[in-house]
PDB file of C-alpha atoms in Angstrom:
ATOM      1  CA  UNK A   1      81.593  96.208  25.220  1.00 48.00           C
ATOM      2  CA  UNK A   2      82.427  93.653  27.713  1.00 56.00           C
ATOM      3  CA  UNK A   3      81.157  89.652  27.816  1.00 48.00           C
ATOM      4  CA  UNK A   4      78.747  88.526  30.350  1.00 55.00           C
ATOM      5  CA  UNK A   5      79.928  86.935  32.734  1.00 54.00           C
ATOM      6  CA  UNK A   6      78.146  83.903  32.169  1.00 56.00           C
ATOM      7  CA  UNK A   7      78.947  83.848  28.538  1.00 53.00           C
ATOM      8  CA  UNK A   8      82.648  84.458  28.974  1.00 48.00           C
ATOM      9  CA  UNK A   9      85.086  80.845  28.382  1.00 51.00           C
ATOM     10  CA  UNK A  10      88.795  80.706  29.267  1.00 56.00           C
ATOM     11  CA  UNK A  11      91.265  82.215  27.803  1.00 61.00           C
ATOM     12  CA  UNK A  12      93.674  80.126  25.603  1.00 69.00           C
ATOM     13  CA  UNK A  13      96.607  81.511  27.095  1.00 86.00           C
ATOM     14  CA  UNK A  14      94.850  81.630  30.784  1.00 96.00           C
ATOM     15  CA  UNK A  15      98.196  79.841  31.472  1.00 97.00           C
ATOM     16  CA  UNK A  16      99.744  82.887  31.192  1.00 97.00           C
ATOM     17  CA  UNK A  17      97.677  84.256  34.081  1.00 97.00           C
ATOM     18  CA  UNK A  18      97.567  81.600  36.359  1.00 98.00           C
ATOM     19  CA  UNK A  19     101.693  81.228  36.219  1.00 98.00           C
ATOM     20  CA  UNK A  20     101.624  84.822  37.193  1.00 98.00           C
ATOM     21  CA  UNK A  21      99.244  84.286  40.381  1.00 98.00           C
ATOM     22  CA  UNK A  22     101.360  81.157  41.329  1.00 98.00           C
ATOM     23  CA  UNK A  23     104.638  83.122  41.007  1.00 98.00           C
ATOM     24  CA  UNK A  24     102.789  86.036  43.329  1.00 98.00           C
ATOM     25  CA  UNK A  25     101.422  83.389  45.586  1.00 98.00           C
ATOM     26  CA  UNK A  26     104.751  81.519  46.011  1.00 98.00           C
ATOM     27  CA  UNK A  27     106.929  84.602  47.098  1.00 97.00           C
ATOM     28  CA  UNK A  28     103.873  85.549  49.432  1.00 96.00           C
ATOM     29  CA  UNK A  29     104.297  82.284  50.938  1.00 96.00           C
ATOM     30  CA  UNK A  30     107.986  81.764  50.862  1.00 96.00           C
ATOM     31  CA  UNK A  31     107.759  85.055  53.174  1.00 94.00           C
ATOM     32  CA  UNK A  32     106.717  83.180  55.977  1.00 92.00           C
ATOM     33  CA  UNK A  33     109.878  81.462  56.344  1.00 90.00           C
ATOM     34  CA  UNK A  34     112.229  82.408  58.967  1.00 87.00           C
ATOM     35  CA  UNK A  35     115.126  83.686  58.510  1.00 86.00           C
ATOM     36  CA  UNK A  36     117.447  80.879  59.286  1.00 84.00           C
ATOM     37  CA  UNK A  37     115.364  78.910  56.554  1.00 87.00           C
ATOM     38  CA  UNK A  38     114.742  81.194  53.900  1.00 90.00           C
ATOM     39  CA  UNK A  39     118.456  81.786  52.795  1.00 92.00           C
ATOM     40  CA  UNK A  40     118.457  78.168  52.422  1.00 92.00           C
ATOM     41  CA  UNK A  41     115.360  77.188  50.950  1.00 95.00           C
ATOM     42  CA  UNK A  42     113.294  80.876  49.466  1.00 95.00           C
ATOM     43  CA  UNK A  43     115.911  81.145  46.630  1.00 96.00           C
ATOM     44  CA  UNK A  44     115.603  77.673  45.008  1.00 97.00           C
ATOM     45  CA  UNK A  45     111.968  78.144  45.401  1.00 98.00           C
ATOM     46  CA  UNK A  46     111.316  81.466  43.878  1.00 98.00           C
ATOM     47  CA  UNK A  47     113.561  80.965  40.624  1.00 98.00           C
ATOM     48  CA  UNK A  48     111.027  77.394  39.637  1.00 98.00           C
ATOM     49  CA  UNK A  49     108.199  79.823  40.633  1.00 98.00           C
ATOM     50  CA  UNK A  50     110.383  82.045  38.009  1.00 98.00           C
ATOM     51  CA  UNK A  51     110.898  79.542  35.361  1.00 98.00           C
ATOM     52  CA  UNK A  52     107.018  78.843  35.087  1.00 98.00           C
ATOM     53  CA  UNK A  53     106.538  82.236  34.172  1.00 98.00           C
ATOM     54  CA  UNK A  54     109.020  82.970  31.678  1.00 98.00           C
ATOM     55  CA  UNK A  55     108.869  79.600  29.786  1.00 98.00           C
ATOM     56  CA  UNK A  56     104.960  80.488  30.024  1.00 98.00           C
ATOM     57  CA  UNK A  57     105.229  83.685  28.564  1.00 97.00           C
ATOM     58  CA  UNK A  58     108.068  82.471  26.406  1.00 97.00           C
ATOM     59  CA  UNK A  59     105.996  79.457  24.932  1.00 97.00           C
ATOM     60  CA  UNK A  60     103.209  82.154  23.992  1.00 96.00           C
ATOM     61  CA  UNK A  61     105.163  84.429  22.521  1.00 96.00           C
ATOM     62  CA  UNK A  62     105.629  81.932  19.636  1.00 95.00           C
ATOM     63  CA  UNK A  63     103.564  81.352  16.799  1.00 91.00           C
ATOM     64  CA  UNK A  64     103.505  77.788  15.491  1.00 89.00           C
ATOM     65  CA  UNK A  65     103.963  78.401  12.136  1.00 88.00           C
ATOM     66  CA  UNK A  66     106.522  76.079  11.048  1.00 92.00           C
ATOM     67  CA  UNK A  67     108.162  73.003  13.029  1.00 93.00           C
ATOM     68  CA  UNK A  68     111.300  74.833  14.102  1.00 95.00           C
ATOM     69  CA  UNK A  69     108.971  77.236  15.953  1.00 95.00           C
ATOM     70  CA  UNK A  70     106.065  74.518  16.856  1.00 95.00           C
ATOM     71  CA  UNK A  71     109.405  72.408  18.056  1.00 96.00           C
ATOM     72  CA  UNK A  72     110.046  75.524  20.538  1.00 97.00           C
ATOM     73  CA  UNK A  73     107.231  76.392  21.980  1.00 97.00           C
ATOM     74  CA  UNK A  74     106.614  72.349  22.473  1.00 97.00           C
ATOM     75  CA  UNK A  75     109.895  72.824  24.419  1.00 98.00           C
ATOM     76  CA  UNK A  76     109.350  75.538  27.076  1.00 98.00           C
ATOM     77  CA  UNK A  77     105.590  74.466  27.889  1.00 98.00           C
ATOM     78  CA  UNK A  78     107.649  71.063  28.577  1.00 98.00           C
ATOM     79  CA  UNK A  79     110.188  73.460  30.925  1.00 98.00           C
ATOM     80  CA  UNK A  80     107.581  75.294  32.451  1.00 98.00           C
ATOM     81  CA  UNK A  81     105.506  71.883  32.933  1.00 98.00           C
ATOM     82  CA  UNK A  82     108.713  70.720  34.563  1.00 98.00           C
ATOM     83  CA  UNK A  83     109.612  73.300  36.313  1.00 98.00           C
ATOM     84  CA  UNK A  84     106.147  73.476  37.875  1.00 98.00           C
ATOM     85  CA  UNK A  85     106.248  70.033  39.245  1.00 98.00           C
ATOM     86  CA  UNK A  86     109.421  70.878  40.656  1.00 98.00           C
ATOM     87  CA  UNK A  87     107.860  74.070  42.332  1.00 98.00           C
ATOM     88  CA  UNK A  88     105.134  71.559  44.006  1.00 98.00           C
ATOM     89  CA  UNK A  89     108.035  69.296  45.486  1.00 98.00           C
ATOM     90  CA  UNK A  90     109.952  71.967  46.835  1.00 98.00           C
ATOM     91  CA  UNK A  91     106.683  74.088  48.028  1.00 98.00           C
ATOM     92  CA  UNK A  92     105.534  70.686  49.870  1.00 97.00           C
ATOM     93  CA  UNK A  93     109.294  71.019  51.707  1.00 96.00           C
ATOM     94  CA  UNK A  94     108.530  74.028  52.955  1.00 96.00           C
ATOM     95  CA  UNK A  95     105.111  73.999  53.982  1.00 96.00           C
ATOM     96  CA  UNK A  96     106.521  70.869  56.294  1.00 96.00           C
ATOM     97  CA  UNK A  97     109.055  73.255  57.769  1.00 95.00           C
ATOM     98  CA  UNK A  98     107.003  76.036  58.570  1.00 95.00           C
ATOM     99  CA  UNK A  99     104.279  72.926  60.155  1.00 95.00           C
ATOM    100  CA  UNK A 100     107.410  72.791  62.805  1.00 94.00           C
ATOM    101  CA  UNK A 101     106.822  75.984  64.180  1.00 91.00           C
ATOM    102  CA  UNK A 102     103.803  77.710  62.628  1.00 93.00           C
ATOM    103  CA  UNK A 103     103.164  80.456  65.422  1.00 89.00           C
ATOM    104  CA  UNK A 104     106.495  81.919  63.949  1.00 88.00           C
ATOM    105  CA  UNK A 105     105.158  82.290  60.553  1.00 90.00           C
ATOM    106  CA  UNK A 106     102.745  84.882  61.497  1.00 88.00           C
ATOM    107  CA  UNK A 107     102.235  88.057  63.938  1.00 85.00           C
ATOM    108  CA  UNK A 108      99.311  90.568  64.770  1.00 81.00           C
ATOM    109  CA  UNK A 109      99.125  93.975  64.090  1.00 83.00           C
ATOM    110  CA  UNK A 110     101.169  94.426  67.872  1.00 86.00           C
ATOM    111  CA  UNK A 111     104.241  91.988  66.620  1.00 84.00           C
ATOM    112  CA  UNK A 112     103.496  89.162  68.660  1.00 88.00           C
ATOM    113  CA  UNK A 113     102.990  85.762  67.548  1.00 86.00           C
ATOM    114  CA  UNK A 114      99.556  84.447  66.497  1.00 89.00           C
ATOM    115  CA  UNK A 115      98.319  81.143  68.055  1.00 92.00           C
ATOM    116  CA  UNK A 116      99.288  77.760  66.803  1.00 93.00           C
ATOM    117  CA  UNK A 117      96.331  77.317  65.691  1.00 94.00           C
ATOM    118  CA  UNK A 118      95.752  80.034  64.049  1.00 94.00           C
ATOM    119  CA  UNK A 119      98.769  79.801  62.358  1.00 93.00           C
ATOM    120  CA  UNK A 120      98.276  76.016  61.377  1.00 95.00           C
ATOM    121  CA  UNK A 121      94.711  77.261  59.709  1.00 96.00           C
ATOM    122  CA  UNK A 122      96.552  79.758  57.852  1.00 95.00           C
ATOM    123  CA  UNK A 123      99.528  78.348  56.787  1.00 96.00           C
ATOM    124  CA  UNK A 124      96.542  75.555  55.448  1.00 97.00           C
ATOM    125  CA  UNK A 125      94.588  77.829  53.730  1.00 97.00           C
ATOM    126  CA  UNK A 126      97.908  79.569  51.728  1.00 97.00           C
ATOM    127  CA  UNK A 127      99.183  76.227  50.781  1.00 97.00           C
ATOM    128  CA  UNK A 128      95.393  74.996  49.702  1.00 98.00           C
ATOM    129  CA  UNK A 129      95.624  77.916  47.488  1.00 98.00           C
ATOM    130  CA  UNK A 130      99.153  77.236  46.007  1.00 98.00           C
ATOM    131  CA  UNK A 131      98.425  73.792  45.381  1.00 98.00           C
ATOM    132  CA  UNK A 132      94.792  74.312  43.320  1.00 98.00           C
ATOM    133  CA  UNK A 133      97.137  77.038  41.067  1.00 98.00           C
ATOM    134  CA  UNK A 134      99.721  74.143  40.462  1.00 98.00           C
ATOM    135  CA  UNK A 135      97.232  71.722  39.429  1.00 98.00           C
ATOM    136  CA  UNK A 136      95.215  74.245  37.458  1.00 98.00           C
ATOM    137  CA  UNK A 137      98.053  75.071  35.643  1.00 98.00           C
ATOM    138  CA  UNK A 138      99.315  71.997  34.978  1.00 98.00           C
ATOM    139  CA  UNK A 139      95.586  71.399  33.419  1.00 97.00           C
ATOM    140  CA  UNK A 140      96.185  74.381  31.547  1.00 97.00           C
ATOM    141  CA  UNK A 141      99.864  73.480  30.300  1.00 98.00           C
ATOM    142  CA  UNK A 142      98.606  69.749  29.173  1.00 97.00           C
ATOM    143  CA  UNK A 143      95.416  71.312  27.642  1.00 96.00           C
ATOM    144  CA  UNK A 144      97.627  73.907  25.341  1.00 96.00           C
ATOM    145  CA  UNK A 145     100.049  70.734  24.948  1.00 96.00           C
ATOM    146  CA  UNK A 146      97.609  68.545  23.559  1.00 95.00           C
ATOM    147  CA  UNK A 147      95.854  71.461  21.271  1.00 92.00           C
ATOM    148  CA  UNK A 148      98.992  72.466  19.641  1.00 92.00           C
ATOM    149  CA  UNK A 149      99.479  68.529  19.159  1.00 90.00           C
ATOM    150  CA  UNK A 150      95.886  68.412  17.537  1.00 89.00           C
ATOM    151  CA  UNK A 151      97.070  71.464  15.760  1.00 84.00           C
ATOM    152  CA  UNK A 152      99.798  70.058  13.875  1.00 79.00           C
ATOM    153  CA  UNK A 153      98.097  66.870  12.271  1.00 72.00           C
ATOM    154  CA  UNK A 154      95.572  68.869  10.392  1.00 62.00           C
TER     155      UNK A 154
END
């Protein structure tokens, strides 16, 4: 039987989740790069979109039931915290170089390029997106941070 909706509360590994959506959102978004660009810049991006994820899913595949393991887990929500604020940097990078020529970023159903303006709103909208995952997982990351912290003293 399922939870109503309005009774349902967040997961405790919703981090999990969101990482996953960020990672999906990022290579989504790193497609809009040209070419000339995205040898240079898409690589770098993807693999901190990458190390979220697996120092996510890493981090909850532990149990904390001694301080060796409590020790690691501390450890890769600290990488994938890192790694995420990395992401955000390098995400802002490219969002500025696709502002430079944003009509090349997109195309209509025929090939051709869509309006600047257009292209501005969407580029916007994708990067809006990508930058309320980062903060909600870095919410997320400090929140499971903090509880395992609470979880040790007692």
């Amino acid at each position: 039987m399922s939870v109503l909706s309005s009774k349902r509360t967040e997961s405790k590994a919703e981090f999990i989740n969101t990482a996953n959506e960020l990672y999906t959102r990022t290579i989504a978004f790193l497609t809009r790069l040209s070419a000339r660009y995205s040898r240079l810049i898409a690589p770098d991006v993807a693999r901190l979109a990458s190390e979220v994820v697996d120092n996510a899913e890493k981090a909850n595949s532990i149990f904390p039931s001694d301080k060796v393991r409590q020790d690691l887990r501390e450890q890769h929500l600290l990488e994938a915290r890192g790694a995420l604020m990395a992401l955000d940097v390098k995400l802002s990078h490219c969002y500025q170089i696709m502002t430079l020529n944003p009509e090349g970023c997109f195309e209509t159903a025929s090939g051709k390029s869509v309006a600047k303006s257009d292209a501005i709103t969407r580029l916007d909208k994708m990067a809006q997106a990508i930058g309320e995952l980062i903060d909600k997982e870095n919410t997320l990351l400090t929140g499971v941070l903090k509880s395992d912290k609470q979880n040790r003293k007692e």
